[in-house]
mmCIF file of C-alpha atoms in Angstrom:
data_model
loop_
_atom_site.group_PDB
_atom_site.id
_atom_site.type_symbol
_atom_site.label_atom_id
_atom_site.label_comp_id
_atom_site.label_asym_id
_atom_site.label_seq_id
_atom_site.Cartn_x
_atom_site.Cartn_y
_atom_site.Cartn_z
ATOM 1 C CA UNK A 20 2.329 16.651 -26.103
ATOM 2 C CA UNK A 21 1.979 12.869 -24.739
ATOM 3 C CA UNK A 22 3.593 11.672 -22.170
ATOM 4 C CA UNK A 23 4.701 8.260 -21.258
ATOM 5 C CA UNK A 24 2.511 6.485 -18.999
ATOM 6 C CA UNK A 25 3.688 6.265 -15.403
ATOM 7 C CA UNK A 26 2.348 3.168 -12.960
ATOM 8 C CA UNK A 27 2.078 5.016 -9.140
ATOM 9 C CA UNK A 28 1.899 2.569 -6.378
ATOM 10 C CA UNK A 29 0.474 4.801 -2.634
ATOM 11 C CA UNK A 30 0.975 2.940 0.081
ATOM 12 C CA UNK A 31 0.990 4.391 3.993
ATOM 13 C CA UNK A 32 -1.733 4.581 6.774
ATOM 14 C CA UNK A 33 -5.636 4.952 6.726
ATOM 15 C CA UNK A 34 -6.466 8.414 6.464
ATOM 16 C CA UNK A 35 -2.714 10.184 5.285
ATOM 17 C CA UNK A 36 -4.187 11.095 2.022
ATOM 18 C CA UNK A 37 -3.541 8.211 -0.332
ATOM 19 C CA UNK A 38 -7.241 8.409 -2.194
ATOM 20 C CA UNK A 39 -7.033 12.160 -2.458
ATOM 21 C CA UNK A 40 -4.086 12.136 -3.972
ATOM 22 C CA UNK A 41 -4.856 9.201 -6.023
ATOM 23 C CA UNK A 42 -8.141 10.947 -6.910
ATOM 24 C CA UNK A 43 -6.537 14.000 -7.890
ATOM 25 C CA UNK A 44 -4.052 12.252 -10.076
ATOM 26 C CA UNK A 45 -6.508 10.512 -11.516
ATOM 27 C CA UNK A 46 -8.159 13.162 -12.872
ATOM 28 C CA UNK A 47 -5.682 15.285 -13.709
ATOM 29 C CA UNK A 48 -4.248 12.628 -16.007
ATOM 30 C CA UNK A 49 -6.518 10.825 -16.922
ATOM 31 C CA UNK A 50 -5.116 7.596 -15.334
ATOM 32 C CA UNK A 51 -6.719 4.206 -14.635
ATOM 33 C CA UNK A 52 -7.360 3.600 -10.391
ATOM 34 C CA UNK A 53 -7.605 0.837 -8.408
ATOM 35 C CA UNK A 54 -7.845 0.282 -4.875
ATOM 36 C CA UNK A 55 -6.829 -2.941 -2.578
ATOM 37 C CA UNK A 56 -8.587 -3.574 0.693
ATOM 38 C CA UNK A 57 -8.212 -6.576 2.489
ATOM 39 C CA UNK A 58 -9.941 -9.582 1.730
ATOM 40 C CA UNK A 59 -11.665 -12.227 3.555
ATOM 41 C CA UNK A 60 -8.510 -14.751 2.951
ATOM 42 C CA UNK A 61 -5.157 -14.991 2.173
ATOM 43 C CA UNK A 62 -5.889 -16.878 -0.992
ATOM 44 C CA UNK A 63 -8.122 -14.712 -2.271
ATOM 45 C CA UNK A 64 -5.917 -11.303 -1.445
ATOM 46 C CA UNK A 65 -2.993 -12.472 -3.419
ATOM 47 C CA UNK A 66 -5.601 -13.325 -5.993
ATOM 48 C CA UNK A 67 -6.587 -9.372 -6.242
ATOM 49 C CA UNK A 68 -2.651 -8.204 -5.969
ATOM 50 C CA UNK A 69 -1.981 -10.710 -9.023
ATOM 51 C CA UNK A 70 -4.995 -9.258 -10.897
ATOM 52 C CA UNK A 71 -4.292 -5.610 -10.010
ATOM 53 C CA UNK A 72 -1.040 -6.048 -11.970
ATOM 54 C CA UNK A 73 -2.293 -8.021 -14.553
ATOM 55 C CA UNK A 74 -4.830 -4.675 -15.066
ATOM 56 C CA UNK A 75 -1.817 -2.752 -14.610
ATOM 57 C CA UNK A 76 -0.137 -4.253 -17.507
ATOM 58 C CA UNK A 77 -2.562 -3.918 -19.709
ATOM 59 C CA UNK A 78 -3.721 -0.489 -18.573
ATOM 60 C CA UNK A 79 0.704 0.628 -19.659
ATOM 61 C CA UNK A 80 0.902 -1.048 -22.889
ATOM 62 C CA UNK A 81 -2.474 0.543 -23.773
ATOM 63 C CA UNK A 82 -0.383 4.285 -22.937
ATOM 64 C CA UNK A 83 -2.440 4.811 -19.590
ATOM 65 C CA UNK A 84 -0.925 5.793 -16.348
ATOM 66 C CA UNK A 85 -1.954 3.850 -13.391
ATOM 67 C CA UNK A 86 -2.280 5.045 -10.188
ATOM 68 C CA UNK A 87 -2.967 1.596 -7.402
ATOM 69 C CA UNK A 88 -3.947 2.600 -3.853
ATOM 70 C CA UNK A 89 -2.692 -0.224 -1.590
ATOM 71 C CA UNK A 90 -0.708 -3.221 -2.836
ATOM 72 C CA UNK A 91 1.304 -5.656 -0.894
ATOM 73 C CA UNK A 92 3.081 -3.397 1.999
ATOM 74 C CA UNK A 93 -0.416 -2.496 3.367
ATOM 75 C CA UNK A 94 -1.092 -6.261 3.096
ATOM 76 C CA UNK A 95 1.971 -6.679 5.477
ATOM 77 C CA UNK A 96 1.457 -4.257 7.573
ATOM 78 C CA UNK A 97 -1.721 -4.729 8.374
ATOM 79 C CA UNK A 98 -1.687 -8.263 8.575
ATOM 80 C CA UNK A 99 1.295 -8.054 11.080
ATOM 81 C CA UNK A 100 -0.923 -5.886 13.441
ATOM 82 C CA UNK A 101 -4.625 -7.224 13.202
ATOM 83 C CA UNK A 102 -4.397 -10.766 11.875
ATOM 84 C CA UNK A 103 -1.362 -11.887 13.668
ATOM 85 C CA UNK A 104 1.015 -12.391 10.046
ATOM 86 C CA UNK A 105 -0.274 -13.546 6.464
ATOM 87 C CA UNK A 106 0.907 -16.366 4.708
ATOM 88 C CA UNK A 107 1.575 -14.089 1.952
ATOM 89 C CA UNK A 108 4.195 -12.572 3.901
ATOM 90 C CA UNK A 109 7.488 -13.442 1.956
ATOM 91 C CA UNK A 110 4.962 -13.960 -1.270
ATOM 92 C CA UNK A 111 5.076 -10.342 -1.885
ATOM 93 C CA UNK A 112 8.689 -9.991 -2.518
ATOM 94 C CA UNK A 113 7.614 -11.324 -6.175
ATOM 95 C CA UNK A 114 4.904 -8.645 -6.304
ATOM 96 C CA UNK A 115 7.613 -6.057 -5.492
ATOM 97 C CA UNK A 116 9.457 -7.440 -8.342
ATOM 98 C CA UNK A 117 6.738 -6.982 -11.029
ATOM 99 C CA UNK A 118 5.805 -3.219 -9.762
ATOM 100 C CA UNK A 119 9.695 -2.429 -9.812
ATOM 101 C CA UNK A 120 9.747 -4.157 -13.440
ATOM 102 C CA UNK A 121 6.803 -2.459 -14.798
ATOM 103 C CA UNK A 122 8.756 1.089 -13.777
ATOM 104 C CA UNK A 123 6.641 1.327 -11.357
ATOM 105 C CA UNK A 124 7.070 4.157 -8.498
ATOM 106 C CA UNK A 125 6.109 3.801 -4.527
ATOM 107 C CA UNK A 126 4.854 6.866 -3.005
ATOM 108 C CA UNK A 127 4.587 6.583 0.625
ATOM 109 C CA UNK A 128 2.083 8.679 2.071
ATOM 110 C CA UNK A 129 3.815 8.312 5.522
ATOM 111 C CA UNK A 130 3.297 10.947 7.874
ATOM 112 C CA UNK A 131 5.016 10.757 11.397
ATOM 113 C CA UNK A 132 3.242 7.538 13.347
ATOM 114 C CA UNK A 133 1.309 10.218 15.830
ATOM 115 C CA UNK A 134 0.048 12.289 13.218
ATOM 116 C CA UNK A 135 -1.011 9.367 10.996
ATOM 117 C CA UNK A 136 -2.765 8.093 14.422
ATOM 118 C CA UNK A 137 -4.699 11.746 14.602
ATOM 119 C CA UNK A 138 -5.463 11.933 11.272
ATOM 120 C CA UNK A 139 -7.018 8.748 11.404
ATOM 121 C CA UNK A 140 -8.869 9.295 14.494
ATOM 122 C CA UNK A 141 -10.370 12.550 12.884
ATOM 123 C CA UNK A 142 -11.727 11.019 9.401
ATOM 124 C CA UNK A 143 -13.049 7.857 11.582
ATOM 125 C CA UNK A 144 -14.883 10.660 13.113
ATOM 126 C CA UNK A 145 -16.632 12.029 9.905
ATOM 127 C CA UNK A 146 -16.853 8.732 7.575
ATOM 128 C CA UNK A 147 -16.208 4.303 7.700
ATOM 129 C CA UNK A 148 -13.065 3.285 8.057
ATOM 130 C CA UNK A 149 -12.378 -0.407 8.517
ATOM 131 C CA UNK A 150 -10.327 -0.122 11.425
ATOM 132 C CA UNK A 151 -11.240 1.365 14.782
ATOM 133 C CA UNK A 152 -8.782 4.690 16.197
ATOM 134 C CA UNK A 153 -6.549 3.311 18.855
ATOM 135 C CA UNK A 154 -3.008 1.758 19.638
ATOM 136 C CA UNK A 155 -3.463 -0.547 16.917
ATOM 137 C CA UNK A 156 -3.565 2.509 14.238
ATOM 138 C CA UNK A 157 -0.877 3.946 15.791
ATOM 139 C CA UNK A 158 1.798 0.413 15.501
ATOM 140 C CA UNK A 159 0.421 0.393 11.639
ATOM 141 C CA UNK A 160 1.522 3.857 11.131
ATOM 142 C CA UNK A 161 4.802 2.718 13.377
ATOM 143 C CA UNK A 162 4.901 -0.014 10.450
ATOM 144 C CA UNK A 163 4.876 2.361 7.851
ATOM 145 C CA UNK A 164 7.186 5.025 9.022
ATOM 146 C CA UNK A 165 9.864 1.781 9.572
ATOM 147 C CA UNK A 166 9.096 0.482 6.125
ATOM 148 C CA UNK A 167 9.440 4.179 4.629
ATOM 149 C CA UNK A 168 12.415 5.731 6.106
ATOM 150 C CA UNK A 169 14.123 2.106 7.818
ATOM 151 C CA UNK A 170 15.770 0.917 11.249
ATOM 152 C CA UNK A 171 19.230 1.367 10.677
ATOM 153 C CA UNK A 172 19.994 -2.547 10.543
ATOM 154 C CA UNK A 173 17.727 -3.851 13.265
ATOM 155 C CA UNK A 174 14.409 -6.048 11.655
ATOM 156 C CA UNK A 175 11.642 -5.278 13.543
ATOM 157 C CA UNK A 176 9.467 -7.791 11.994
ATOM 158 C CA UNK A 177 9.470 -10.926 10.406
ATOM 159 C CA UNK A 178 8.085 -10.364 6.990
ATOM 160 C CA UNK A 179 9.264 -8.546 4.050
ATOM 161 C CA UNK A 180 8.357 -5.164 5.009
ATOM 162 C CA UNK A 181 10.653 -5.904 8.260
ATOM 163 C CA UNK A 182 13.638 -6.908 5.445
ATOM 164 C CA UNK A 183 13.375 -3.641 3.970
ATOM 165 C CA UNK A 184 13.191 -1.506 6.679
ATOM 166 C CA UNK A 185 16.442 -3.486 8.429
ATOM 167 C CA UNK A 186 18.009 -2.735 4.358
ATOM 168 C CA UNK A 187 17.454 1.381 4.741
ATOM 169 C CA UNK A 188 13.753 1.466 3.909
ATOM 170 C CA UNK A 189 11.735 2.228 0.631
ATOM 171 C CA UNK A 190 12.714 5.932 1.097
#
């Protein structure tokens, strides 16, 4: 029996099982995968979120399911914390639009902010992550949980993700 191809967007902390997941998917259904990591530059980071949805695209009309680890809310939320903001910040909103018109669904792998700080502390332990265990892991996965579940009206940030957590959250 086929199936319709489904486009799966993961987005949450380092280390809350976003890859396994997207592994397991992956190979369970034979889906295309692609990752997003930051990049040396703004520029060249919208560059890869415009090209992961032009592969996208291409990947649904051909009948594939796509699974993309990271997109633009990591970009935000990790920008906010390390880099002091992106200039993609409000940029993403039309990236939001294209993964919503291409069907596409948000899974945020979002466990509570301490957990997502342990977790992250443990697998820093046993392989490379990019970003060091420490307060600033735990304000991402504050970031995330906001961003997932909202804040009840307030904006806690001044980007996108802050709009829709202060609109009820992605959850």
């Amino acid at each position: 029996m086929q199936t319709e191809p489904v486009f799966i967007v993961l987005e949450g902390p380092d280390a809350c099982g976003k890859t396994t997941f997207a592994q397991t998917f992956v190979e369970s259904h034979n889906a295309e995968y692609m990752h997003l990591t930051y990049i040396k530059d703004d520029r060249e980071m919208f560059m890869a979120n415009c090209m992961a949805l032009v592969r996208a695209r291409l990947w649904l009309a051909q009948g594939k399911s796509v699974v993309l680890d990271r997109s633009w809310i990591s970009e935000n939320v990790y920008s906010h914390v390390w880099r002091g903001g992106s200039k993609m910040a409000y940029d993403v909103a039309g990236f939001d639009r294209v993964i919503r018109r291409l069907c596409g669904i948000y899974v945020m792998c979002c466990p509570p902010a301490g957990l997502a700080a342990m977790y992250h502390r443990k697998e820093h332990a046993k392989r490379e992550e990019m970003y060091e265990p420490g307060p600033k892991i735990y304000e991402v996965a504050m970031h995330f949980e906001r961003a997932t579940w909202g804040t009840a009206g307030q904006r806690v940030s001044d980007d996108y993700v802050g709009v829709i957590a202060s609109r009820g959250g992605m959850a």
